[in-house]
Short mmCIF file of C-alpha atoms (C1' of nucleotides) in Angstrom, two decimals:
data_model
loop_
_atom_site.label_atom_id
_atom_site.label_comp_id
_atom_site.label_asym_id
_atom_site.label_seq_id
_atom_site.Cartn_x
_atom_site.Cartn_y
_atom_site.Cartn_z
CA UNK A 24 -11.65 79.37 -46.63
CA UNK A 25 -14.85 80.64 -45.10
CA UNK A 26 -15.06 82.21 -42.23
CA UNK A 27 -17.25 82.09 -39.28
CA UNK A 28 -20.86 84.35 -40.13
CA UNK A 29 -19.77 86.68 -37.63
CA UNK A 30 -16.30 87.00 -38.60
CA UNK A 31 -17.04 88.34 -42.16
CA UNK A 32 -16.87 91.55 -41.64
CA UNK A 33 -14.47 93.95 -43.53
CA UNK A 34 -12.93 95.35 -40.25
CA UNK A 35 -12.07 92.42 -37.99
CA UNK A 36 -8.74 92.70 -36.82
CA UNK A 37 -6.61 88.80 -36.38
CA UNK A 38 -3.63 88.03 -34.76
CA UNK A 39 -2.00 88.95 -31.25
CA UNK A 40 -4.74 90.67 -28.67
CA UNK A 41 -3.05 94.18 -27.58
CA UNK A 42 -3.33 95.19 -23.95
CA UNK A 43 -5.74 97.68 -25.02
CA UNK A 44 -8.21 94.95 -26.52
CA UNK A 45 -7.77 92.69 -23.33
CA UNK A 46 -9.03 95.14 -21.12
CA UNK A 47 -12.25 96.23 -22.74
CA UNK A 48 -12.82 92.97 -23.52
CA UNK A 49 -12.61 91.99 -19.85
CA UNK A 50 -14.32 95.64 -18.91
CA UNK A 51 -17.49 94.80 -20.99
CA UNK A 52 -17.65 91.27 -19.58
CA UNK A 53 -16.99 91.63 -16.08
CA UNK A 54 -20.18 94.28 -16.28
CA UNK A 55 -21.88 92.96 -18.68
CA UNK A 56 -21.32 89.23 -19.03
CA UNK A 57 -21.31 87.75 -22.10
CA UNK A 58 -24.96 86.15 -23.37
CA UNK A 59 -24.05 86.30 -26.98
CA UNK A 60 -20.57 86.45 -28.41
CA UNK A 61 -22.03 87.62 -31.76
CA UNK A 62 -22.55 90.87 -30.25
CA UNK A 63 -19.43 90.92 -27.68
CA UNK A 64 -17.46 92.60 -30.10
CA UNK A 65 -19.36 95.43 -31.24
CA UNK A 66 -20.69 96.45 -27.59
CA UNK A 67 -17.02 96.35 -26.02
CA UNK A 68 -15.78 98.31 -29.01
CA UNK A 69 -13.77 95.63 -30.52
CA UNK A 70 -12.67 95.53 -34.00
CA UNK A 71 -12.58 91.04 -33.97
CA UNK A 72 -14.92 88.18 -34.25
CA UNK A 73 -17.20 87.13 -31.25
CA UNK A 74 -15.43 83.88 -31.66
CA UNK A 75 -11.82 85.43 -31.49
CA UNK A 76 -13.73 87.20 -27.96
CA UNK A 77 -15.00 84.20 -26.88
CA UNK A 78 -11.51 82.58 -27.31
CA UNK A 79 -9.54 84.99 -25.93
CA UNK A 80 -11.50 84.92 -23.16
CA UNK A 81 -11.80 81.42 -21.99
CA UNK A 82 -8.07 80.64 -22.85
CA UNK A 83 -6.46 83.74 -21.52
CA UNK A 84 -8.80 86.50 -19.64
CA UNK A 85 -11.26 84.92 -17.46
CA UNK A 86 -9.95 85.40 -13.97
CA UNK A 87 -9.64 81.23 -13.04
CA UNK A 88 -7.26 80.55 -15.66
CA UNK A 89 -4.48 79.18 -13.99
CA UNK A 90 -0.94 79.91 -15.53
CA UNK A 91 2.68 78.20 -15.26
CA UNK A 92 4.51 75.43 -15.18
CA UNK A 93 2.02 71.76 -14.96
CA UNK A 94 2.37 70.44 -11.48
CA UNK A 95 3.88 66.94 -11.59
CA UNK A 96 0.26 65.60 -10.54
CA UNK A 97 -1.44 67.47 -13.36
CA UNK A 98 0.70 65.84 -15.70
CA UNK A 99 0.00 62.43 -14.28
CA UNK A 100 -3.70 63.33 -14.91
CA UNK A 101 -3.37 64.90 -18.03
CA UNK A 102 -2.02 61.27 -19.42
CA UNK A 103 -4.13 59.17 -17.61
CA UNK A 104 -7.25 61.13 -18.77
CA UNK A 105 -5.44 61.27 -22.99
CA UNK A 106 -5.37 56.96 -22.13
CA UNK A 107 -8.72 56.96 -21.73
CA UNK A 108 -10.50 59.92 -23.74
CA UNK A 109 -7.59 60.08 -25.93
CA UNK A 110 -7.66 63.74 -27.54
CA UNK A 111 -10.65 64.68 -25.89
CA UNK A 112 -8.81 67.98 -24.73
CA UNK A 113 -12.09 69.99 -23.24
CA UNK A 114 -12.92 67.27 -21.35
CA UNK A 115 -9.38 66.40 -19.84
CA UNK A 116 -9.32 70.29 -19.19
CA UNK A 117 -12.72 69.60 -17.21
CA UNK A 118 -10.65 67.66 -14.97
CA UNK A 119 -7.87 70.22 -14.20
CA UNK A 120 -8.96 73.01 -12.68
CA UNK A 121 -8.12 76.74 -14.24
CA UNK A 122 -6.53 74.82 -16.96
CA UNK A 123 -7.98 75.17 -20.61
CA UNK A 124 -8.16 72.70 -23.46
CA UNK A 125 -5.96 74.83 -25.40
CA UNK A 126 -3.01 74.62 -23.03
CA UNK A 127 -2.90 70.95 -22.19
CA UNK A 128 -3.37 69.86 -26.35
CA UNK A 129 -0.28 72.64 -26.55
CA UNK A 130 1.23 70.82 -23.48
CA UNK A 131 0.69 67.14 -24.95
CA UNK A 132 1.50 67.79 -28.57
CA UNK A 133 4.96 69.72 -27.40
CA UNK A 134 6.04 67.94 -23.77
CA UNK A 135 4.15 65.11 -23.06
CA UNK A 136 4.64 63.29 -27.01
CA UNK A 137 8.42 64.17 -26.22
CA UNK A 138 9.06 62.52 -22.86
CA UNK A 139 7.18 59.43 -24.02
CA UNK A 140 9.12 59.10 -26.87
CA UNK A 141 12.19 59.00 -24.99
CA UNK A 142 11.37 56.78 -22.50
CA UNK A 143 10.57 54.38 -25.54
CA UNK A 144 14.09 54.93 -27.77
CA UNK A 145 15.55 53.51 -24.03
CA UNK A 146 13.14 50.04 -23.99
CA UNK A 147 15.26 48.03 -25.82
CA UNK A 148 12.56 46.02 -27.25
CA UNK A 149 10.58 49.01 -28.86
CA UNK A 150 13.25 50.28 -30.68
CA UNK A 151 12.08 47.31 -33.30
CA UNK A 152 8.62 46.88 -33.27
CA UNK A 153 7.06 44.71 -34.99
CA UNK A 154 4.48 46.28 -37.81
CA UNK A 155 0.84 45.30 -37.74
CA UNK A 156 -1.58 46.90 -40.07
CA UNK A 157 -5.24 46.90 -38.82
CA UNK A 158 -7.29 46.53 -41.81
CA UNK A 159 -10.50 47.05 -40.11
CA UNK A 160 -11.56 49.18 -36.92
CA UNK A 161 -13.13 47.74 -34.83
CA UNK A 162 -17.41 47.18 -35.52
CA UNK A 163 -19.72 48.22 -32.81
CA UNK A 164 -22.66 46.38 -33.57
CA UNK A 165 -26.29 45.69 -32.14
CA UNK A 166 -26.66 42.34 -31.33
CA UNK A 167 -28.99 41.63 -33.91
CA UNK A 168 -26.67 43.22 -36.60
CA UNK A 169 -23.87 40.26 -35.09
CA UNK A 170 -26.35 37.46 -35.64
CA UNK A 171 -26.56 38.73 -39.30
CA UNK A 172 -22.98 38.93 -39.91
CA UNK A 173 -22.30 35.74 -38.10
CA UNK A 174 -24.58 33.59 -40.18
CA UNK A 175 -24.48 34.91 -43.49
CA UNK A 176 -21.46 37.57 -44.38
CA UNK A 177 -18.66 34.93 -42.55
CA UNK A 178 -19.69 31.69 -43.59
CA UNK A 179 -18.96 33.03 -47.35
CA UNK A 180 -15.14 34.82 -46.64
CA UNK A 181 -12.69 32.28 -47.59
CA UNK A 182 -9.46 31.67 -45.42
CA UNK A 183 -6.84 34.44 -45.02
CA UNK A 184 -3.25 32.47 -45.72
CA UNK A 185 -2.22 34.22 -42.71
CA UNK A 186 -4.85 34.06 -40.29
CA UNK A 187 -7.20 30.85 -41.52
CA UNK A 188 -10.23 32.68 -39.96
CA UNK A 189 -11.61 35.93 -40.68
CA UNK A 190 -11.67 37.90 -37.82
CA UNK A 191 -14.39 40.40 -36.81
CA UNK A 192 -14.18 42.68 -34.02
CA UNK A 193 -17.04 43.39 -32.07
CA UNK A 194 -17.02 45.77 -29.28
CA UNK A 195 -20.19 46.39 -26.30
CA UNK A 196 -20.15 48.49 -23.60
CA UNK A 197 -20.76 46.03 -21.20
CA UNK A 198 -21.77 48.84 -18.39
CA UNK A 199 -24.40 50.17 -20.46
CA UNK A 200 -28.14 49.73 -18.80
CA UNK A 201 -29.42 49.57 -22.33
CA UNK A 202 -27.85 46.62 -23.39
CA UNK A 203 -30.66 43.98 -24.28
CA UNK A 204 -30.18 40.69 -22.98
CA UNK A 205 -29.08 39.36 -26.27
CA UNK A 206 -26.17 41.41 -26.11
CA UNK A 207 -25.42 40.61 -22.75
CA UNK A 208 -25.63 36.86 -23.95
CA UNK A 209 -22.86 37.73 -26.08
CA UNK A 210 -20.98 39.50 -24.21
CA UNK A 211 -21.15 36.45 -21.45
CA UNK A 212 -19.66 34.60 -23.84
CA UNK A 213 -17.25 36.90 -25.06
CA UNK A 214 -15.85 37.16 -21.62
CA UNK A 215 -16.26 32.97 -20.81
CA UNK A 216 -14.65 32.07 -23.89
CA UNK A 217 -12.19 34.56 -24.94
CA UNK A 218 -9.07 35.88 -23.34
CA UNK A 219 -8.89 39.50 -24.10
CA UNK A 220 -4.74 39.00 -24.63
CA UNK A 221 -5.76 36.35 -27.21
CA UNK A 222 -8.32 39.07 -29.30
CA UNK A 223 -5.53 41.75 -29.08
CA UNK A 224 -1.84 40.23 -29.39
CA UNK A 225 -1.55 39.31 -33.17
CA UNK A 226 1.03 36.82 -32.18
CA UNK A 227 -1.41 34.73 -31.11
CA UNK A 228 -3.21 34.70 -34.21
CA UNK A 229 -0.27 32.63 -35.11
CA UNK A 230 -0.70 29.92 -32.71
CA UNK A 231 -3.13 27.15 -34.20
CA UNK A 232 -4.38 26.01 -30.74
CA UNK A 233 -6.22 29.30 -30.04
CA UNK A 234 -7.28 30.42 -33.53
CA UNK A 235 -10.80 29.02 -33.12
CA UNK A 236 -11.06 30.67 -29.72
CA UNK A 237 -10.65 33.75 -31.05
CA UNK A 238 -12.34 34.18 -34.43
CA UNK A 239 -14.99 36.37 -34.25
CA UNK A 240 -13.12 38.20 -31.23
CA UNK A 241 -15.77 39.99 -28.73
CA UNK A 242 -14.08 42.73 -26.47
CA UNK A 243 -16.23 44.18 -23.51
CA UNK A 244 -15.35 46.90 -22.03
CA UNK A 245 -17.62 48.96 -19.47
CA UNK A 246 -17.98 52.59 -18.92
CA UNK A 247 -18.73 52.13 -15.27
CA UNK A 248 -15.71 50.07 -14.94
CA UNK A 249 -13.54 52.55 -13.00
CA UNK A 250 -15.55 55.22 -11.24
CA UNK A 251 -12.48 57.72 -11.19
CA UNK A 252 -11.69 57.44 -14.61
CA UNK A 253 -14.57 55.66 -16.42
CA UNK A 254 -17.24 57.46 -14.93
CA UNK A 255 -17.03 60.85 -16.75
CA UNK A 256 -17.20 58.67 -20.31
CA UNK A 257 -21.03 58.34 -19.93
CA UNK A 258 -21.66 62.09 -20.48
CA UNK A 259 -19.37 61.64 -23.31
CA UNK A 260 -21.29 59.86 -25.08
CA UNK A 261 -18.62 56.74 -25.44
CA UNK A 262 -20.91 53.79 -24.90
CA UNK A 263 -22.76 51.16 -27.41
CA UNK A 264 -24.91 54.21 -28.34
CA UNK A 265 -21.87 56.88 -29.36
CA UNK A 266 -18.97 54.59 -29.31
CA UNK A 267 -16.19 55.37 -31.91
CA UNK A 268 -13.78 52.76 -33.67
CA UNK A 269 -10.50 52.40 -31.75
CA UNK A 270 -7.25 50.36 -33.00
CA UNK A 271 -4.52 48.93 -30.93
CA UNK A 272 -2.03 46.62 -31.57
CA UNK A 273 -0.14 45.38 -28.62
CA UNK A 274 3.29 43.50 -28.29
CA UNK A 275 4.14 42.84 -25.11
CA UNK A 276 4.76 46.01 -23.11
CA UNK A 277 4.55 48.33 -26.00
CA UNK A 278 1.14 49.06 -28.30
CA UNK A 279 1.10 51.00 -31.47
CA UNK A 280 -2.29 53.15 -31.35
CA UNK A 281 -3.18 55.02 -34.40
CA UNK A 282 -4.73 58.57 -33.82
CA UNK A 283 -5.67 61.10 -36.51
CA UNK A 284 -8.45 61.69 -39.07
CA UNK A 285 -7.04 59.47 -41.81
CA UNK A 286 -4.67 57.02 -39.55
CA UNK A 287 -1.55 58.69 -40.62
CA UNK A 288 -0.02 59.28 -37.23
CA UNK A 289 0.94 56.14 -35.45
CA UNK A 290 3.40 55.74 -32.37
CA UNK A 291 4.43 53.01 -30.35
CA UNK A 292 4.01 53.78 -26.60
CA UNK A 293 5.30 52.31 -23.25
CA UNK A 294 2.03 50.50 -21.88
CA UNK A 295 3.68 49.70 -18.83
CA UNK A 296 3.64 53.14 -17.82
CA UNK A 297 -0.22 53.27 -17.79
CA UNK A 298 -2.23 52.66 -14.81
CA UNK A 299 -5.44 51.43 -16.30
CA UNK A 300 -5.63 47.74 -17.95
CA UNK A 301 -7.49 49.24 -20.90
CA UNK A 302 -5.35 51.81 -23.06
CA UNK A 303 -7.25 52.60 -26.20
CA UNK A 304 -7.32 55.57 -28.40
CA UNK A 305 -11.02 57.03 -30.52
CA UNK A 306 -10.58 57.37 -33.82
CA UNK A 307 -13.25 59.71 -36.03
CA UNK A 308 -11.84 57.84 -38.62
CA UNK A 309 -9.31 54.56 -39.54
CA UNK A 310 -8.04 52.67 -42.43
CA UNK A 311 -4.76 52.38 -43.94
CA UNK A 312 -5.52 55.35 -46.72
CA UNK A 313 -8.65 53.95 -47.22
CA UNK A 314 -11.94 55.51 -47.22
CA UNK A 315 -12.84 53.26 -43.90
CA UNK A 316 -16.12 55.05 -42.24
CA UNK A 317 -16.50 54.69 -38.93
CA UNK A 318 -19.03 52.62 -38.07
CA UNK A 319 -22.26 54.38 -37.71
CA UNK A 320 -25.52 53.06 -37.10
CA UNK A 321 -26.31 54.84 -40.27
CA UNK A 322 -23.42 52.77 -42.71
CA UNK A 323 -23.01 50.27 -40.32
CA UNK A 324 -24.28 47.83 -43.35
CA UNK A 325 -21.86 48.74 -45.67
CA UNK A 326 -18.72 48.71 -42.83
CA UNK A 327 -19.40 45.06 -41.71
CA UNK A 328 -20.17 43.48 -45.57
CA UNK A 329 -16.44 42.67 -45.38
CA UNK A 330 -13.99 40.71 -42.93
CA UNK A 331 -10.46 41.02 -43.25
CA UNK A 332 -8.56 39.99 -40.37
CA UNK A 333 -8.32 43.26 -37.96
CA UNK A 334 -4.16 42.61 -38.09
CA UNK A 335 -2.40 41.79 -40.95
CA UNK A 336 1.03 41.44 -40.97
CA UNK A 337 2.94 43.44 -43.66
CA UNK A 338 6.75 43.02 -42.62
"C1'" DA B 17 27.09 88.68 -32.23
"C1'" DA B 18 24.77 86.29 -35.74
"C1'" DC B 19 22.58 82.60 -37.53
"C1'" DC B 20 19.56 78.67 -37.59
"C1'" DG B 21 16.68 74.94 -36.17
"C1'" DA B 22 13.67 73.40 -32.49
"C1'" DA B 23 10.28 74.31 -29.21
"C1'" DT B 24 6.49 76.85 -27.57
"C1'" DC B 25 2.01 78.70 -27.57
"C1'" DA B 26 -1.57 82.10 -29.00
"C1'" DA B 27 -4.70 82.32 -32.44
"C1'" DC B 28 -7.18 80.75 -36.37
"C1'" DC B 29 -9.75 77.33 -39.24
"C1'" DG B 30 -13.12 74.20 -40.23
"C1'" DC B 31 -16.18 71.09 -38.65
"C1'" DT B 32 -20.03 69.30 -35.71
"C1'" DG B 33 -23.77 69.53 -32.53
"C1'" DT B 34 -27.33 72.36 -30.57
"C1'" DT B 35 -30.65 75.89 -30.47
"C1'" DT B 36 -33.77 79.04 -32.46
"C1'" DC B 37 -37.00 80.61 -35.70
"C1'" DG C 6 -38.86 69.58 -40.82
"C1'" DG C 7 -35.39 72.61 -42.49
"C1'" DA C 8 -32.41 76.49 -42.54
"C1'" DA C 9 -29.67 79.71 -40.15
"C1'" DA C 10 -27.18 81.18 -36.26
"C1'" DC C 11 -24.42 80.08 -32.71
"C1'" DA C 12 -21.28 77.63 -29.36
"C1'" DG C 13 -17.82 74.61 -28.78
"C1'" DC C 14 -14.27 71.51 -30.03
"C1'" DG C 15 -9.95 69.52 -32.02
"C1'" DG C 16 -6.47 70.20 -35.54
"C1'" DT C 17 -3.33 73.25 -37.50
"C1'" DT C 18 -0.67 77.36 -38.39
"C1'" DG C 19 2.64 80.75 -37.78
"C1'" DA C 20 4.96 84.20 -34.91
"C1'" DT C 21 7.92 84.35 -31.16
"C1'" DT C 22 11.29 82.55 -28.03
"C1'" DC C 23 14.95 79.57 -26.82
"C1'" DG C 24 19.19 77.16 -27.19
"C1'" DG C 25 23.05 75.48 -29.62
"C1'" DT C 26 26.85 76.41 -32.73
#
DNA sequence: AACCGAATCAACCGCTGTTTC
DNA sequence: GGAAACAGCGGTTGATTCGGT
């Protein structure tokens, strides 16, 4: 368990802040201000870390912070931002004024979880979901690295006895200004040929008269597409150049997203409560136990060699 | 009043990205 | 270019509080 460099000292004190601590810690910042938190600690006369300073600071001391009880219209944010940034927690806290990461990931993980759980035990249709297991996360892919998969890695997959065609996922920011005109080629015909219900409902893999339409599956989405909401995605990074894997399964008015480092926390969820027609959740990492990488463009070769279908039915 | 489980939330841990040397 | 230091973030832990029995 290593510690951060400036927290291994003998003499750093952990745990609850004392009044005492609070107010020289807000003394030597107010006059001082705080350049480096390294140092924080030892010029304010405090026996902790410059990261437990800098902590207790921003989450608790710093004279914005904003206390009590969320305001029916900060929760409404707080979940519309989660839809779309998922557990992006800083930057939902950008959006709420005096409000810090800390406190709304303590608000979702306790409150928020709860209440949607409930209102899903009382949809009738939830309370037996259907189980899908995504083999594959989605594959953000240049369009060059699509050409390559589509004419030599599918042509030699043989047919799943479920779904007859593999099925690739590609994803493209559709809003990005760097997307070359091959990719926007694709993405035309993505968006001609495929309806997006068709790519995500796994029911319709089922039904023979649309299988060819939606083997490979191309989903579009575009970070300018809401400027509210979408907007404050480009300085996250999300777009064909830091895009992440996502996974959702929907079934009619419910979706199972899959959140967590290794995939093991799944829920079903009420889409019909969300505002936005895109719900979709970033995942650092997905695979059922597997040792799935997200697609990078540094292993991108090695996460597109293979095809499964992206649902496959195991109940 | 005492106990116990659930809920809450402050704080820590470990990791990643950025900056500096 | 590489290593070290640092800032910042999200996940997790554990102490405290709350509520039911």
């Amino acid at each position: 368990m290593g510690h951060h460099s400036c927290c291994n000292q003998q003499k750093v004190k952990r745990g609850l802040w004392s009044p005492e601590e609070d107010e020289k810690l807000i003394r030597y910042i107010t006059t001082h201000g705080y350049g480096c938190w390294s140092e924080v600690p030892e010029k304010a006369g405090l026996q902790r870390c410059g990261k437990s300073c800098r902590l207790r600071w921003i989450n608790y001391l710093r004279p914005d912070i904003r206390r009590g009880r969320f305001t029916p219209e900060e929760e409404k944010l707080i979940i519309n931002l989660h839809e779309i940034v998922g557990n992006r927690w800083a930057h939902i806290a950008s959006h709420l004024p005096g409000r810090t990461d800390n406190e709304i990931k303590n608000y979702w993980n306790s409150w928020i979880k709860k209440k949607i759980h409930k209102q899903i035990s009382r949809t009738p249709q939830s309370s037996s979901p259907p189980v899908f297991e995504h083999a594959q996360p989605p594959v953000f892919a240049t369009a060059d690295q699509v050409d390559t998969i589509l004419q030599h890695d599918l042509p030699k997959l043989g047919p799943d006895p479920m779904f007859p065609s593999p099925c690739p996922l590609f994803m493209f920011d559709s809003g990005s200004t760097s997307s070359s005109s091959k990719e926007e080629q694709l993405i035309q015909e993505a968006t001609n040929n495929l309806d997006s219900d068709y790519i995500w409902n796994p029911n319709h893999h089922q039904q023979a008269d649309h299988r060819q339409a939606i083997m490979p599956a191309f989903l579009a989405f575009s970070s300018c597409m809401d400027s509210n909401y979408f907007t404050p995605l480009a300085d996250t990074g999300i777009g064909s150049a830091g895009a992440q894997p996502c996974c959702m399964v929907e079934d009619g008015d419910t979706s199972r997203r899959s959140f967590g480092k290794n995939d093991q926390q799944t829920e079903w969820v009420d889409t019909r409560q969300y505002s936005s027609p895109l719900i979709w959740e970033h995942l650092p990492n997905v695979g059922m136990g597997s040792e799935a990488l997200p697609p990078t463009p540094s292993n991108i070769d090695n996460a597109v060699t293979t095809f499964p279908s992206p649902f496959t039915r195991i109940n």
